[in-house]
Amino acid sequence: AQSVTQPDIHITVSEGASLELRCNYSYGATPYLFWYVQSPGQGLQLLLKYFSGDTLVQGIKGFEAEFKRSQSSFNLRKPSVHWSDAAEYFCAVGTASKLTFGTGTRLQVTL
Amino acid sequence: GAVVSQHPSWVICKSGTSVKIECRSLDFQATTMFWYRQFPKQSLMLMATSNEGSKATYEQGVEKDKFLINHASLTLSTLTVTSAHPEDSSFYICSASSGGIQETQYFGPGTRLLVL
């Protein structure tokens, strides 16, 4: 069975600081991995995805994520956080026919 | 590209009534649509998967007679919450995919349902 763990429920960073959100997965085959962001009361927006190839994936809004098979991780990073990045971030594993989401990490940005 | 809309964005209804939520893919053909439910401060729970022209596949524990799903065209799926009760109040989100194992699910903005 596939599963996703996001160990951090809530993270607070200062604007301009770097960010790393953790994601660990369990999947029986080659994983397809995703990061989505959800603003309050909104649906999910795709930030980036990994299917194969280069393990460092670039996404929108200056985000990137690195797939590390040996650690079963797909952590999301951003070098300099903006106040508008405050939102809920979800990591997901699976395919287009079945996605399993983590429980999410709420990011708070202080000015 | 890959825009998914939902209507309505908010709905308040009385207990016992039925509510229909529409999910549309605006700029692509969605062979598969998904319906999720999200409780406050929790993750998304997949309710059902629907393929155009076929019956929906429901996840374990989801009442198919309670949550009727129709996917009559490649751009439209509907979720009808029948005889709604206060415990059905939630945030319902749909997503759509054009198919293929490497395709992505694109999400709608969600519909907040409040049953009084």
CSV table of C-alpha atoms in Angstrom, one decimal:
chain,number,residue,atom,x,y,z
A,1,ALA,CA,0.0,0.0,0.0
A,2,GLN,CA,1.2,3.5,-0.7
A,3,SER,CA,1.5,6.1,2.0
A,4,VAL,CA,2.9,9.5,2.6
A,5,THR,CA,4.3,11.0,5.8
A,6,GLN,CA,4.7,14.7,6.3
A,7,PRO,CA,6.3,14.9,9.7
A,8,ASP,CA,5.9,18.6,10.3
A,9,ILE,CA,2.3,19.7,10.9
A,10,HIS,CA,3.1,23.4,11.3
A,11,ILE,CA,6.2,25.4,10.3
A,12,THR,CA,6.9,29.1,10.9
A,13,VAL,CA,9.6,30.9,8.9
A,14,SER,CA,10.6,34.5,8.5
A,15,GLU,CA,10.1,36.2,5.2
A,16,GLY,CA,13.3,35.9,3.2
A,17,ALA,CA,14.5,32.8,5.0
A,18,SER,CA,14.9,29.4,3.4
A,19,LEU,CA,12.3,26.7,3.6
A,20,GLU,CA,12.4,22.9,3.5
A,21,LEU,CA,9.2,20.8,3.9
A,22,ARG,CA,9.7,17.2,4.5
A,23,CYS,CA,8.0,14.3,2.8
A,24,ASN,CA,8.6,10.6,3.1
A,25,TYR,CA,6.8,8.0,1.0
A,26,SER,CA,6.1,4.3,0.8
A,27,TYR,CA,5.4,2.9,-2.6
A,28,GLY,CA,5.8,-0.5,-4.2
A,29,ALA,CA,7.1,0.6,-7.5
A,30,THR,CA,8.8,3.6,-9.0
A,31,PRO,CA,7.0,6.5,-7.4
A,32,TYR,CA,5.4,9.4,-9.1
A,33,LEU,CA,5.5,12.3,-6.6
A,34,PHE,CA,3.8,15.6,-6.3
A,35,TRP,CA,3.7,18.7,-4.2
A,36,TYR,CA,0.5,20.7,-4.1
A,37,VAL,CA,-0.3,24.0,-2.3
A,38,GLN,CA,-3.7,25.0,-0.9
A,39,SER,CA,-4.5,28.5,0.2
A,40,PRO,CA,-7.3,28.8,2.7
A,41,GLY,CA,-10.7,27.9,1.3
A,42,GLN,CA,-9.2,27.0,-2.1
A,43,GLY,CA,-8.5,23.9,-4.1
A,44,LEU,CA,-5.1,22.5,-4.7
A,45,GLN,CA,-2.5,24.0,-7.1
A,46,LEU,CA,0.2,21.8,-8.5
A,47,LEU,CA,3.7,23.1,-7.5
A,48,LEU,CA,5.8,20.4,-9.1
A,49,LYS,CA,5.9,16.7,-9.9
A,50,TYR,CA,8.5,14.0,-10.4
A,51,PHE,CA,8.1,11.1,-12.7
A,52,SER,CA,11.6,10.1,-13.7
A,53,GLY,CA,14.9,11.6,-14.8
A,54,ASP,CA,16.7,14.4,-13.0
A,55,THR,CA,16.0,14.0,-9.3
A,56,LEU,CA,16.0,17.7,-8.7
A,57,VAL,CA,12.7,19.1,-10.0
A,58,GLN,CA,11.9,22.7,-10.5
A,59,GLY,CA,8.4,24.0,-10.0
A,60,ILE,CA,6.4,27.1,-10.0
A,61,LYS,CA,6.8,30.1,-7.6
A,62,GLY,CA,10.5,29.3,-7.1
A,63,PHE,CA,10.0,25.9,-5.5
A,64,GLU,CA,12.1,22.9,-6.1
A,65,ALA,CA,12.1,19.3,-4.7
A,66,GLU,CA,14.6,16.6,-4.6
A,67,PHE,CA,13.8,12.9,-5.0
A,68,LYS,CA,16.1,10.7,-2.9
A,69,ARG,CA,15.3,7.1,-3.5
A,70,SER,CA,17.6,5.8,-0.7
A,71,GLN,CA,15.8,7.9,1.8
A,72,SER,CA,12.3,7.5,0.3
A,73,SER,CA,12.0,11.3,0.5
A,74,PHE,CA,10.8,14.1,-1.7
A,75,ASN,CA,11.5,17.3,0.2
A,76,LEU,CA,10.3,20.6,-1.0
A,77,ARG,CA,12.6,23.6,-0.8
A,78,LYS,CA,12.6,27.3,-1.5
A,79,PRO,CA,15.6,29.6,-1.0
A,80,SER,CA,13.7,32.7,0.1
A,81,VAL,CA,10.2,32.6,1.3
A,82,HIS,CA,7.6,35.3,0.6
A,83,TRP,CA,4.7,36.2,2.8
A,84,SER,CA,2.4,35.0,0.0
A,85,ASP,CA,3.8,31.5,0.4
A,86,ALA,CA,1.8,31.1,3.6
A,87,ALA,CA,-0.5,28.1,2.9
A,88,GLU,CA,-1.0,24.4,3.4
A,89,TYR,CA,1.4,22.1,1.5
A,90,PHE,CA,0.5,18.6,0.6
A,91,CYS,CA,2.9,15.9,-0.7
A,92,ALA,CA,1.3,13.1,-2.7
A,93,VAL,CA,2.4,9.8,-4.2
A,94,GLY,CA,0.8,7.7,-6.9
A,95,THR,CA,-0.4,8.0,-10.4
A,96,ALA,CA,-3.1,9.9,-12.2
A,97,SER,CA,-5.6,7.1,-11.3
A,98,LYS,CA,-4.8,7.1,-7.6
A,99,LEU,CA,-3.2,9.7,-5.4
A,100,THR,CA,-2.4,9.3,-1.7
A,101,PHE,CA,-1.9,12.5,0.1
A,102,GLY,CA,0.1,13.3,3.2
A,103,THR,CA,-1.6,15.1,6.1
A,104,GLY,CA,-0.2,18.4,5.0
A,105,THR,CA,2.2,21.0,6.5
A,106,ARG,CA,0.9,24.4,7.3
A,107,LEU,CA,3.4,27.2,6.6
A,108,GLN,CA,3.2,30.4,8.4
A,109,VAL,CA,5.4,33.3,7.3
A,110,THR,CA,6.4,36.1,9.7
A,111,LEU,CA,7.3,39.5,8.5
B,1,GLY,CA,-4.1,25.4,-19.3
B,2,ALA,CA,-5.6,22.5,-17.2
B,3,VAL,CA,-8.2,24.5,-15.5
B,4,VAL,CA,-10.9,22.9,-13.4
B,5,SER,CA,-13.9,24.7,-12.2
B,6,GLN,CA,-16.5,23.9,-9.5
B,7,HIS,CA,-20.0,25.2,-9.0
B,8,PRO,CA,-21.2,26.3,-6.6
B,9,SER,CA,-18.3,27.5,-4.4
B,10,TRP,CA,-20.6,27.7,-1.4
B,11,VAL,CA,-23.9,26.1,-0.7
B,12,ILE,CA,-26.1,26.1,2.4
B,13,CYS,CA,-29.1,23.8,2.6
B,14,LYS,CA,-31.6,22.4,5.0
B,15,SER,CA,-31.3,18.9,6.3
B,16,GLY,CA,-33.0,16.3,4.1
B,17,THR,CA,-32.5,18.2,0.9
B,18,SER,CA,-30.3,17.1,-2.0
B,19,VAL,CA,-27.4,19.2,-3.3
B,20,LYS,CA,-25.6,18.9,-6.7
B,21,ILE,CA,-22.1,20.0,-7.2
B,22,GLU,CA,-20.6,20.4,-10.7
B,23,CYS,CA,-17.0,19.9,-11.7
B,24,ARG,CA,-15.9,21.0,-15.2
B,25,SER,CA,-12.6,20.7,-17.0
B,26,LEU,CA,-12.5,24.0,-19.0
B,27,ASP,CA,-9.6,23.4,-21.4
B,28,PHE,CA,-9.0,19.7,-21.6
B,29,GLN,CA,-10.9,16.5,-21.9
B,30,ALA,CA,-11.1,14.7,-18.6
B,31,THR,CA,-11.4,11.0,-19.0
B,32,THR,CA,-11.2,10.6,-15.3
B,33,MET,CA,-12.6,12.7,-12.5
B,34,PHE,CA,-12.1,12.3,-8.8
B,35,TRP,CA,-14.1,13.5,-5.9
B,36,TYR,CA,-12.5,14.3,-2.5
B,37,ARG,CA,-13.7,15.3,0.8
B,38,GLN,CA,-11.7,17.4,3.2
B,39,PHE,CA,-12.5,18.1,6.8
B,40,PRO,CA,-11.1,21.2,8.6
B,41,LYS,CA,-7.3,21.1,8.9
B,42,GLN,CA,-7.1,17.6,7.5
B,43,SER,CA,-5.9,16.0,4.3
B,44,LEU,CA,-8.0,15.0,1.3
B,45,MET,CA,-10.0,11.8,1.4
B,46,LEU,CA,-10.8,10.3,-1.9
B,47,MET,CA,-14.4,9.5,-2.2
B,48,ALA,CA,-14.8,8.1,-5.7
B,49,THR,CA,-13.3,7.9,-9.1
B,50,SER,CA,-15.3,8.3,-12.2
B,51,ASN,CA,-14.5,7.6,-15.8
B,52,GLU,CA,-16.6,9.1,-18.6
B,53,GLY,CA,-19.5,7.0,-19.5
B,54,SER,CA,-18.9,4.5,-16.7
B,55,LYS,CA,-20.2,4.0,-13.2
B,56,ALA,CA,-18.1,5.6,-10.5
B,57,THR,CA,-15.8,3.5,-8.3
B,58,TYR,CA,-16.3,4.3,-4.6
B,59,GLU,CA,-13.7,4.1,-1.9
B,60,GLN,CA,-14.4,1.8,1.0
B,61,GLY,CA,-16.8,3.4,3.5
B,62,VAL,CA,-18.3,5.9,1.1
B,63,GLU,CA,-22.0,5.3,0.5
B,64,LYS,CA,-22.7,5.3,-3.2
B,65,ASP,CA,-26.4,5.8,-2.7
B,66,LYS,CA,-25.7,8.9,-0.6
B,67,PHE,CA,-23.1,10.4,-2.9
B,68,LEU,CA,-24.3,10.0,-6.5
B,69,ILE,CA,-21.7,10.7,-9.1
B,70,ASN,CA,-22.3,11.2,-12.8
B,71,HIS,CA,-19.7,11.7,-15.4
B,72,ALA,CA,-21.7,12.1,-18.6
B,73,SER,CA,-19.2,13.9,-20.7
B,74,LEU,CA,-15.5,14.4,-21.0
B,75,THR,CA,-15.8,17.8,-19.4
B,76,LEU,CA,-18.4,17.5,-16.7
B,77,SER,CA,-18.9,15.4,-13.6
B,78,THR,CA,-21.5,16.0,-10.9
B,79,LEU,CA,-21.7,14.9,-7.3
B,80,THR,CA,-25.1,14.9,-5.7
B,81,VAL,CA,-25.3,14.6,-1.9
B,82,THR,CA,-28.7,13.1,-1.4
B,83,SER,CA,-30.8,13.7,1.8
B,84,ALA,CA,-28.0,15.8,3.2
B,85,HIS,CA,-27.5,15.9,7.0
B,86,PRO,CA,-25.3,18.1,9.1
B,87,GLU,CA,-22.5,15.5,9.2
B,88,ASP,CA,-22.2,15.9,5.4
B,89,SER,CA,-21.1,19.4,5.9
B,90,SER,CA,-17.6,19.6,4.5
B,91,PHE,CA,-15.3,20.9,1.8
B,92,TYR,CA,-15.7,18.9,-1.4
B,93,ILE,CA,-13.0,19.1,-4.1
B,94,CYS,CA,-12.9,17.5,-7.5
B,95,SER,CA,-10.0,16.9,-9.7
B,96,ALA,CA,-9.6,15.8,-13.3
B,97,SER,CA,-7.1,14.0,-15.4
B,98,SER,CA,-6.8,13.5,-19.1
B,99,GLY,CA,-5.7,9.9,-18.5
B,100,GLY,CA,-2.4,8.1,-18.8
B,101,ILE,CA,-0.3,6.9,-16.0
B,102,GLN,CA,2.0,10.0,-16.1
B,103,GLU,CA,-0.8,12.5,-16.3
B,104,THR,CA,-1.5,14.9,-13.5
B,105,GLN,CA,-4.7,15.5,-11.5
B,106,TYR,CA,-5.8,19.1,-11.7
B,107,PHE,CA,-8.0,20.3,-8.9
B,108,GLY,CA,-11.0,22.5,-8.8
B,109,PRO,CA,-11.3,25.3,-6.2
B,110,GLY,CA,-13.7,23.3,-4.0
B,111,THR,CA,-17.2,23.6,-2.8
B,112,ARG,CA,-18.1,24.3,0.8
B,113,LEU,CA,-21.3,22.6,1.9
B,114,LEU,CA,-23.1,23.5,5.1
B,115,VAL,CA,-26.1,21.5,6.0
B,116,LEU,CA,-28.4,23.1,8.7
